[in-house]
mmCIF file of C-alpha atoms in Angstrom:
data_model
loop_
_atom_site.group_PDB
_atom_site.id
_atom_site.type_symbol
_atom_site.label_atom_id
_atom_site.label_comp_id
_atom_site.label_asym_id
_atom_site.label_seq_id
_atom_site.Cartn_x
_atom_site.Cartn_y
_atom_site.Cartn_z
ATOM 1 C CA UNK A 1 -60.752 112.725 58.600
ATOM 2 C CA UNK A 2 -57.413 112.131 59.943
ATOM 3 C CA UNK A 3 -58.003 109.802 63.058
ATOM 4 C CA UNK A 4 -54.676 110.114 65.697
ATOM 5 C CA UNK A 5 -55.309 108.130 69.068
ATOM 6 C CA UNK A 6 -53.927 105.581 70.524
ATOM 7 C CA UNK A 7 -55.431 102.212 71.844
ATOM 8 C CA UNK A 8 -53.790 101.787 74.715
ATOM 9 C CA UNK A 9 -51.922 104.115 77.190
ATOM 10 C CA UNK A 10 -48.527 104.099 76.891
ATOM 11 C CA UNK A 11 -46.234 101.659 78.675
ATOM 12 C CA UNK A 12 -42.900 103.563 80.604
ATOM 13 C CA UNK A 13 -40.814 101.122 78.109
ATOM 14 C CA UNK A 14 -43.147 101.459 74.532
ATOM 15 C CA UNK A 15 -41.148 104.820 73.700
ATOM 16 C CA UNK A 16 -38.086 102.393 72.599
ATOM 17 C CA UNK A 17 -40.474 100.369 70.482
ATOM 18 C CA UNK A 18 -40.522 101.355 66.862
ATOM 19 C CA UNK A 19 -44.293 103.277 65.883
ATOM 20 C CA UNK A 20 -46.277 100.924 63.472
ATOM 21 C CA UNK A 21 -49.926 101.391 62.066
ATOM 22 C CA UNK A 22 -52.729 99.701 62.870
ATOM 23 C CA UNK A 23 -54.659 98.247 59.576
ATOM 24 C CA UNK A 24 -56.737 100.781 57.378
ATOM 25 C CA UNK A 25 -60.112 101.199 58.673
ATOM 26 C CA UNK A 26 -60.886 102.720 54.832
ATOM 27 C CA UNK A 27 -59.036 104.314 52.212
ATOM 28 C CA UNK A 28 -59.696 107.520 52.735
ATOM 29 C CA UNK A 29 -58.268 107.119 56.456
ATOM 30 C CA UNK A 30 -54.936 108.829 57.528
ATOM 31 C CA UNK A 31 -54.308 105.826 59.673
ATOM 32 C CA UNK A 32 -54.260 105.412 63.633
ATOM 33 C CA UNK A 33 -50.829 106.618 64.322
ATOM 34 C CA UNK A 34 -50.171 104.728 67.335
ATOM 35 C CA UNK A 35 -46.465 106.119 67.875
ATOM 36 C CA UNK A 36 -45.897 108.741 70.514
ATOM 37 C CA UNK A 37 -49.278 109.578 71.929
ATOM 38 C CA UNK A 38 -50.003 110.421 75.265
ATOM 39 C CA UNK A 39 -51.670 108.437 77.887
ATOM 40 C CA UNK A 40 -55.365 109.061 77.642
ATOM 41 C CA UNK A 41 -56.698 111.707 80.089
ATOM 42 C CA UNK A 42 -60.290 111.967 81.742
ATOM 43 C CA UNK A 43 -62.938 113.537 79.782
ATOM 44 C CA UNK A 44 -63.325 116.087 82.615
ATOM 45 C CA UNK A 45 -59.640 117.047 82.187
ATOM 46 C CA UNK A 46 -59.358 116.766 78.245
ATOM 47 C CA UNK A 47 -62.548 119.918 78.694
ATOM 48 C CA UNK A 48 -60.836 121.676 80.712
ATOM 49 C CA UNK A 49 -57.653 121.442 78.973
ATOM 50 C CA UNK A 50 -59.864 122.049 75.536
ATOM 51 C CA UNK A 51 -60.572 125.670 77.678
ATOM 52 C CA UNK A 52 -56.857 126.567 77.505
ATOM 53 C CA UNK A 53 -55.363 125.038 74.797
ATOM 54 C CA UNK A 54 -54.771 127.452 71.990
ATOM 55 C CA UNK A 55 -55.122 125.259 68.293
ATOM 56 C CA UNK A 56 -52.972 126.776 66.446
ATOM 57 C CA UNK A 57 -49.832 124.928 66.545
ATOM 58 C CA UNK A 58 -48.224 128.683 64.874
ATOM 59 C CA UNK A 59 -49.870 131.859 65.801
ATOM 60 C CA UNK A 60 -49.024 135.685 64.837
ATOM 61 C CA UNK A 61 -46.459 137.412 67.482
ATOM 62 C CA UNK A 62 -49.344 140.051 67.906
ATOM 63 C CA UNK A 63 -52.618 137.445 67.070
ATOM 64 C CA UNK A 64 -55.300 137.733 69.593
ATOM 65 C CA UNK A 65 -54.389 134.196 70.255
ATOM 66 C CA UNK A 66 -51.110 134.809 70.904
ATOM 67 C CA UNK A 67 -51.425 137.103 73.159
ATOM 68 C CA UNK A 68 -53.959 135.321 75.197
ATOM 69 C CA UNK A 69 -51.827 131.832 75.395
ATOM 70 C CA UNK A 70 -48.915 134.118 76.756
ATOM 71 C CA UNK A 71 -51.680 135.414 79.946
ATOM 72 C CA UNK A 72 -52.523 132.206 80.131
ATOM 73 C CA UNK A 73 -49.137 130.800 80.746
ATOM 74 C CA UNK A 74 -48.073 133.536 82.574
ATOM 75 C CA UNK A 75 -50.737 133.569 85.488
ATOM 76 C CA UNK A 76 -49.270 131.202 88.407
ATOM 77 C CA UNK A 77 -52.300 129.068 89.512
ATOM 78 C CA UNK A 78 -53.859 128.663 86.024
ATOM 79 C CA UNK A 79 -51.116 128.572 84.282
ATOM 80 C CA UNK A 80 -50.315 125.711 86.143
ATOM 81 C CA UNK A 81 -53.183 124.042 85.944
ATOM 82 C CA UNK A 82 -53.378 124.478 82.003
ATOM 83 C CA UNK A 83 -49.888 123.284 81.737
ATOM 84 C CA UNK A 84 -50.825 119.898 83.831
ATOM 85 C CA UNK A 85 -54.022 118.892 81.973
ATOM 86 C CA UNK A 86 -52.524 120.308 78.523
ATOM 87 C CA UNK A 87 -49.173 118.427 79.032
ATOM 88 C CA UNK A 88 -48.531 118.360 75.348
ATOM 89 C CA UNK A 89 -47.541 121.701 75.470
ATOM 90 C CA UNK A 90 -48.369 125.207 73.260
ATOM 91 C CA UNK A 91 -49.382 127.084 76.723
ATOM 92 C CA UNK A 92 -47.146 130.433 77.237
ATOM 93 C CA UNK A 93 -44.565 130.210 75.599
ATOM 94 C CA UNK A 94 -44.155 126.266 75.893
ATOM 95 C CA UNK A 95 -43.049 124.431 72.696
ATOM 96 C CA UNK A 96 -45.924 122.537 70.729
ATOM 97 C CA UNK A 97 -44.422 118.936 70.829
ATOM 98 C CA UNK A 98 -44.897 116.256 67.818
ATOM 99 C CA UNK A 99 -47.854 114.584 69.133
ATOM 100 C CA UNK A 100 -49.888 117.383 70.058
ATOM 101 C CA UNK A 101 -48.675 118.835 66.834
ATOM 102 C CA UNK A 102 -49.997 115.731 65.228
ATOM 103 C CA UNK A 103 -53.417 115.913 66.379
ATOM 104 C CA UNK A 104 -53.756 119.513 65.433
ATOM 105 C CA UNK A 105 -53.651 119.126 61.876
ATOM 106 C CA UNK A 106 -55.479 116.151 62.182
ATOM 107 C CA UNK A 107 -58.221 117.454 63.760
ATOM 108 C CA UNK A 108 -58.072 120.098 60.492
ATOM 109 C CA UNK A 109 -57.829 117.007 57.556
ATOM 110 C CA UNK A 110 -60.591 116.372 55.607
ATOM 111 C CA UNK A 111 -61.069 113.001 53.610
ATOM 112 C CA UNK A 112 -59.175 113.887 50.554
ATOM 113 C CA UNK A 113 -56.392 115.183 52.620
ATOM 114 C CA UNK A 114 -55.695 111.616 54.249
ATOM 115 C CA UNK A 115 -55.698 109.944 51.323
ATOM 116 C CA UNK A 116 -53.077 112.378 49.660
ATOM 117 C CA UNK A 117 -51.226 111.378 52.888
ATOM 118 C CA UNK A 118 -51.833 107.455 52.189
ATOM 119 C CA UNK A 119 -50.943 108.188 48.268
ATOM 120 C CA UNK A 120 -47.550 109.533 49.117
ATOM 121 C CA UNK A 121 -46.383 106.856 51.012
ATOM 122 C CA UNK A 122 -48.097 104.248 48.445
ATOM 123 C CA UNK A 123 -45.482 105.849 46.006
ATOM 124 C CA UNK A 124 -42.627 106.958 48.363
ATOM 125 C CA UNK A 125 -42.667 103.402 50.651
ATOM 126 C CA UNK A 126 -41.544 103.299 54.184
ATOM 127 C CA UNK A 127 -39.650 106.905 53.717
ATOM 128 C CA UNK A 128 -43.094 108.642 52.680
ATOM 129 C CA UNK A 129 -44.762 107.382 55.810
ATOM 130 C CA UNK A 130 -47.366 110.284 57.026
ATOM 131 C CA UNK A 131 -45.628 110.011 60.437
ATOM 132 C CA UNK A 132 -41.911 111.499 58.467
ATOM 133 C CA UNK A 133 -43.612 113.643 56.168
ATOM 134 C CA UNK A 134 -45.102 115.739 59.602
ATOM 135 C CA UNK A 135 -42.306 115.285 61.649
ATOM 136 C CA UNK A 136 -40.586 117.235 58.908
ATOM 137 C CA UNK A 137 -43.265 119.660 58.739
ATOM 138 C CA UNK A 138 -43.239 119.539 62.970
ATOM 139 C CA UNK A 139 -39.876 120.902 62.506
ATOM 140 C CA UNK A 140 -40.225 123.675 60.075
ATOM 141 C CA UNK A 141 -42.806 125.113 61.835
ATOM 142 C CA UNK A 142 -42.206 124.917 65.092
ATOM 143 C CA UNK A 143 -38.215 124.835 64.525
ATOM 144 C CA UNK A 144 -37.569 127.070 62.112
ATOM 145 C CA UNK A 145 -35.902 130.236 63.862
ATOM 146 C CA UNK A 146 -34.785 128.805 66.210
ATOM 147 C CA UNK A 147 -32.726 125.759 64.452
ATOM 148 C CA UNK A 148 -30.326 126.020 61.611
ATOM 149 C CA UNK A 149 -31.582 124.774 58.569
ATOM 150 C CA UNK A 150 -28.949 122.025 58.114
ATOM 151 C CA UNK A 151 -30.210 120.598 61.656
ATOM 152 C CA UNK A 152 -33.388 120.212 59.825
ATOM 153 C CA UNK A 153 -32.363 118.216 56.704
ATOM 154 C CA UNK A 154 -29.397 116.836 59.017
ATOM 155 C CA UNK A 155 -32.811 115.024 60.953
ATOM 156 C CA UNK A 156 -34.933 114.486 58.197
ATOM 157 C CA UNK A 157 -31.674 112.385 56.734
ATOM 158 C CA UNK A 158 -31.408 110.493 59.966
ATOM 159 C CA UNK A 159 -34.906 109.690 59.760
ATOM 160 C CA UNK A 160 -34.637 108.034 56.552
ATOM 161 C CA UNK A 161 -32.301 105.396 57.885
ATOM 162 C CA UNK A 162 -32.987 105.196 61.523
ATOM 163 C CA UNK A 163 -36.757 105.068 61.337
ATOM 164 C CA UNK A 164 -36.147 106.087 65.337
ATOM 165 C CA UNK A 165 -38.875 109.382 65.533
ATOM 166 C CA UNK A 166 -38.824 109.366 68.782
ATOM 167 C CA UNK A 167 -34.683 110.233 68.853
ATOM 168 C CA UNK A 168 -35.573 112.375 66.697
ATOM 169 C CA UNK A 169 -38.231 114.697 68.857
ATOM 170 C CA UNK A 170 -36.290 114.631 71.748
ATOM 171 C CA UNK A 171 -33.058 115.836 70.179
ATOM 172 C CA UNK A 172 -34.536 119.033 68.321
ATOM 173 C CA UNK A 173 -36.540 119.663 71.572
ATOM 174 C CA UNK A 174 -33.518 119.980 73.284
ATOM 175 C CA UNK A 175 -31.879 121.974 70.574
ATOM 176 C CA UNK A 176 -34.659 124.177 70.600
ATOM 177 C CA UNK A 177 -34.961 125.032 74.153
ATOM 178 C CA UNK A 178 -31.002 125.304 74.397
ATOM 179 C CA UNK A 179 -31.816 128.263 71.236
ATOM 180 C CA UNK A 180 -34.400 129.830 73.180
ATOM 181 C CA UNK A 181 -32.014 129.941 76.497
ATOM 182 C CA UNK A 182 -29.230 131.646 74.559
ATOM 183 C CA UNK A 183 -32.090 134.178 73.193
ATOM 184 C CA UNK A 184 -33.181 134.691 76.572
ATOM 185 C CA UNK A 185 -29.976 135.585 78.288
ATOM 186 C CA UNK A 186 -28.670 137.627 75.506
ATOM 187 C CA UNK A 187 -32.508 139.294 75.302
ATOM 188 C CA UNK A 188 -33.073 138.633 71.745
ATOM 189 C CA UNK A 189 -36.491 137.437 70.583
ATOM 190 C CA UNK A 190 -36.025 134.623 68.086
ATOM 191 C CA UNK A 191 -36.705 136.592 64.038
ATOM 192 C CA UNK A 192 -40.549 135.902 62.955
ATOM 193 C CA UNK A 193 -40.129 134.152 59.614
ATOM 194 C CA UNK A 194 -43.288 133.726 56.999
ATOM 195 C CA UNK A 195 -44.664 131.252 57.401
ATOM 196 C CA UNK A 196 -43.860 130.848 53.211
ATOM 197 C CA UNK A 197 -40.160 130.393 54.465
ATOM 198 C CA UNK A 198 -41.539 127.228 56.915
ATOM 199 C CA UNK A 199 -43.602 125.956 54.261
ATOM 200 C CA UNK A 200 -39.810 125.619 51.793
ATOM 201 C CA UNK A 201 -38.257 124.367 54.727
ATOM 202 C CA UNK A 202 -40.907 121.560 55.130
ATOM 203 C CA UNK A 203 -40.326 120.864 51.631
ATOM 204 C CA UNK A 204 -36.280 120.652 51.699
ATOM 205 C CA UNK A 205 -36.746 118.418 54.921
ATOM 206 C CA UNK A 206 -39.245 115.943 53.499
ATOM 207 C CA UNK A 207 -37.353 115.711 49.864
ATOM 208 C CA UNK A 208 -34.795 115.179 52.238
ATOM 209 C CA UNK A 209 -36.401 112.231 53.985
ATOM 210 C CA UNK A 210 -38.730 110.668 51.113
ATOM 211 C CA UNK A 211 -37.194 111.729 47.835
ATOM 212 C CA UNK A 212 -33.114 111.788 49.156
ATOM 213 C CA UNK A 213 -32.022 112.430 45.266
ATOM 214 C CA UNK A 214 -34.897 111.177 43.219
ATOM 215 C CA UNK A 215 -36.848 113.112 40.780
ATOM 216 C CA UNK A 216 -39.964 114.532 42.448
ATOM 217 C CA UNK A 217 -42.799 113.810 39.413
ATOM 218 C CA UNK A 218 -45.963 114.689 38.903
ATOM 219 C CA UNK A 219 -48.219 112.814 41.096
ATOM 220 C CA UNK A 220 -45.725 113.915 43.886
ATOM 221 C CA UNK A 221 -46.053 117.633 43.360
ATOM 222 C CA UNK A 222 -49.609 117.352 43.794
ATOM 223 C CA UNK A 223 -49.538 115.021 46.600
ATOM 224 C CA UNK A 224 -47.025 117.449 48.446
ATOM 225 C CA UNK A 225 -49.282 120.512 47.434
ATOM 226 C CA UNK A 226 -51.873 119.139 49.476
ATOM 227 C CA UNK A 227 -50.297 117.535 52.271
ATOM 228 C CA UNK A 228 -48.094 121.074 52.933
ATOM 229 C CA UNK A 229 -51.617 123.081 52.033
ATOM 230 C CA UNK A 230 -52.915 120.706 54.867
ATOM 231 C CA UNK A 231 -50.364 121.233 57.397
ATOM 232 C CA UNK A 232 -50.172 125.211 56.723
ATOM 233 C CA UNK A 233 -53.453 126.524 55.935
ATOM 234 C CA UNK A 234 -52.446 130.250 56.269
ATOM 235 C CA UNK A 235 -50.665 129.959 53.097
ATOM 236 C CA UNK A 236 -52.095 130.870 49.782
ATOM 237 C CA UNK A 237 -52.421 127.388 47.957
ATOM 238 C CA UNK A 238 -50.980 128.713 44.270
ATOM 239 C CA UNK A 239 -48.064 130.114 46.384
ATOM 240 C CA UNK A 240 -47.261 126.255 47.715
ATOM 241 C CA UNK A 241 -48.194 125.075 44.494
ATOM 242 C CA UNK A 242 -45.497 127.384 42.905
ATOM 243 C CA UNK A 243 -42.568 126.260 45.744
ATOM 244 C CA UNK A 244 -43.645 122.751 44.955
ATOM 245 C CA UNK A 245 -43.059 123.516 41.320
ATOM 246 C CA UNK A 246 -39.717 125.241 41.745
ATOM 247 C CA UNK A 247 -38.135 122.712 43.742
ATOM 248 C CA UNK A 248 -39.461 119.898 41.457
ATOM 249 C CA UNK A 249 -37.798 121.825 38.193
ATOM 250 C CA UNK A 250 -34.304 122.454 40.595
ATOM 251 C CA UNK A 251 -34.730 119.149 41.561
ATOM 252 C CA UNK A 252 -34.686 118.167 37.749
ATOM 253 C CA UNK A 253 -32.097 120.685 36.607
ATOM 254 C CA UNK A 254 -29.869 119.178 39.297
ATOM 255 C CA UNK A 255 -30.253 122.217 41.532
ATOM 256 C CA UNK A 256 -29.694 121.659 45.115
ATOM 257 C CA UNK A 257 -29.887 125.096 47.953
ATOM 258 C CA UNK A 258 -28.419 123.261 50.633
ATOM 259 C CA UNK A 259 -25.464 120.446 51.194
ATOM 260 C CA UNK A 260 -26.619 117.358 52.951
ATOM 261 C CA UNK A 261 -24.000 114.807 53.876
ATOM 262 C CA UNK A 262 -24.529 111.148 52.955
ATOM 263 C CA UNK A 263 -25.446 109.704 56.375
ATOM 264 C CA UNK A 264 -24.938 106.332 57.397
ATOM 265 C CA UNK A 265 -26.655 104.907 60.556
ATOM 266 C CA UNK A 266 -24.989 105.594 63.627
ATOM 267 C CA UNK A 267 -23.948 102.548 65.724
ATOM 268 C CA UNK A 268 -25.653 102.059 69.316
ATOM 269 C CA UNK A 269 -22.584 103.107 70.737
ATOM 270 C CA UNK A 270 -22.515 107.031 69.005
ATOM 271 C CA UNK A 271 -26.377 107.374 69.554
ATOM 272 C CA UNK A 272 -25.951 107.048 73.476
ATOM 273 C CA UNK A 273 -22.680 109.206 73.180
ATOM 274 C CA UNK A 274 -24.665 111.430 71.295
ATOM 275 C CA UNK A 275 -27.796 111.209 74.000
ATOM 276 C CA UNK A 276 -25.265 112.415 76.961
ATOM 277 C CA UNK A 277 -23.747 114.542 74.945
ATOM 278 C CA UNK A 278 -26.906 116.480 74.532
ATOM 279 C CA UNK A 279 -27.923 115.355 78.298
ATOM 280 C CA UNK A 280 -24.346 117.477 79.486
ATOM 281 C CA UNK A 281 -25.067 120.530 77.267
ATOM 282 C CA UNK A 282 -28.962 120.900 78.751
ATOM 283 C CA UNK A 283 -27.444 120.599 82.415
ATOM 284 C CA UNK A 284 -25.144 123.253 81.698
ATOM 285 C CA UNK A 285 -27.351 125.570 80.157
ATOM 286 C CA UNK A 286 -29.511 125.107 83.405
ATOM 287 C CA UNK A 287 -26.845 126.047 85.605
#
């Protein structure tokens, strides 16, 4: 099974360090993904948290689930208390971050998913790293709706060259909660795509990332069958099977949905710009 943990709690400086994996344990490992993670909690508060959490990192507007996150969140005193011993988020109407996001479909892997996982990267290198390939999923289905599609692929092409994740989460989360402001003031709930749309946007975002304009073959189709199949169970597998088919055949054919500028890696200087640029734009929305 997927294993996602971390060996040490985090340092307050270790979020500028860039992630690296620890050595395989066994083949059939997804790796301990040591980039990102939370400080480790008690055991008393990760069961209590366990009471609250809902698992599903996407659940049906009118799901049971759904519906009982949304209580949750919404009472004041546990709310509260879900929200502190849960701080990866997913309670109410909180945003599922990256790591928590991470350790829900890892808790869902079996053996042969992780080493589909460990294949693609084996054949993609450094851009087919499982840590890219769910970041892009991360953003499909948690951002899709509420970010524009070329904000996706304009990430996932960052990614490739910047290797800097952690930018990476922090800018869409702001994007996204900046989306969800807007909806709120103007009263507009954010449109409920299937999750089939998610699972192509997954796929655009990590060709993005891993492939940039290489043919995807064989080997790949499967591998990205079963790593998408992995990530978004509620989705027939022959219907992922067939996206993964059409977009190897575009792909092929020289058929490309979407326009992705060539992106060269920002200097120091435009990334910080960039940082209070987005820092300015959250403090106004708060005001």
């Amino acid at each position: 099974m997927v294993v996602l943990k971390s060996t040490s709690p985090l340092s307050p400086s270790s979020s500028l360090q860039p992630h690296h994996f620890s050595k395989l344990t066994s083949p059939s490992s997804l790796l301990f993904l040591r980039h990102h993670v939370h400080p480790q909690r008690s055991a008393t508060a990760s069961r209590a948290a366990a009471h609250f959490t809902i698992r599903a990192y996407m659940e049906k507007p009118n799901s049971f689930a759904s519906f009982a996150n949304k209580v949750i969140g919404a009472l004041p005193v546990v709310g509260l208390l879900a929200r502190i011993m849960a701080d990866e988020g997913g309670v109410g109407d909180d945003l599922v971050d990256f790591a928590e996001f991470r350790r829900r479909v890892g808790k869902k892997c079996s053996i042969a998913d992780s080493k589909a996982f460990y294949q693609f990267q084996k054949r993609r290198g450094k851009e087919g790293e499982p840590l890219y390939v769910l970041l892009c999923c991360w953003l499909a289905a948690i951002g899709a709706g509420l970010l524009k599609t070329e904000e996706i692929l304009e990430g996932a092409a960052r990614l490739r060259v910047s290797d800097d994740i952690e930018f990476e989460e922090q800018t869409f989360i702001a994007l996204m909660n900046e989306a969800r402001e807007r909806r709120a003031k103007l009263k507009t709930a954010p449109p409920a795509l299937p999750m089939e749309i998610r699972v192509q946007k997954a796929l655009d975002a990590i060709y993005v990332c891993s492939f940039w304009k290489d043919p995807v073959e064989q080997e790949d189709e499967l591998l990205l069958t079963t790593m998408l199949s992995t990530v978004f169970p509620s989705v027939q597998g022959q219907e992922i099977e067939r996206l993964v088919k059409e977009k190897a055949e575009k792909v092929a054919a020289g058929v490309i949905d979407y326009d992705v500028p060539d992106f060269k890696l920002p200097s120091k200087e435009a990334v910080e710009l960039q940082m209070k640029d987005l820092q300015f734009l959250r403090q106004n929305s708060e005001t």
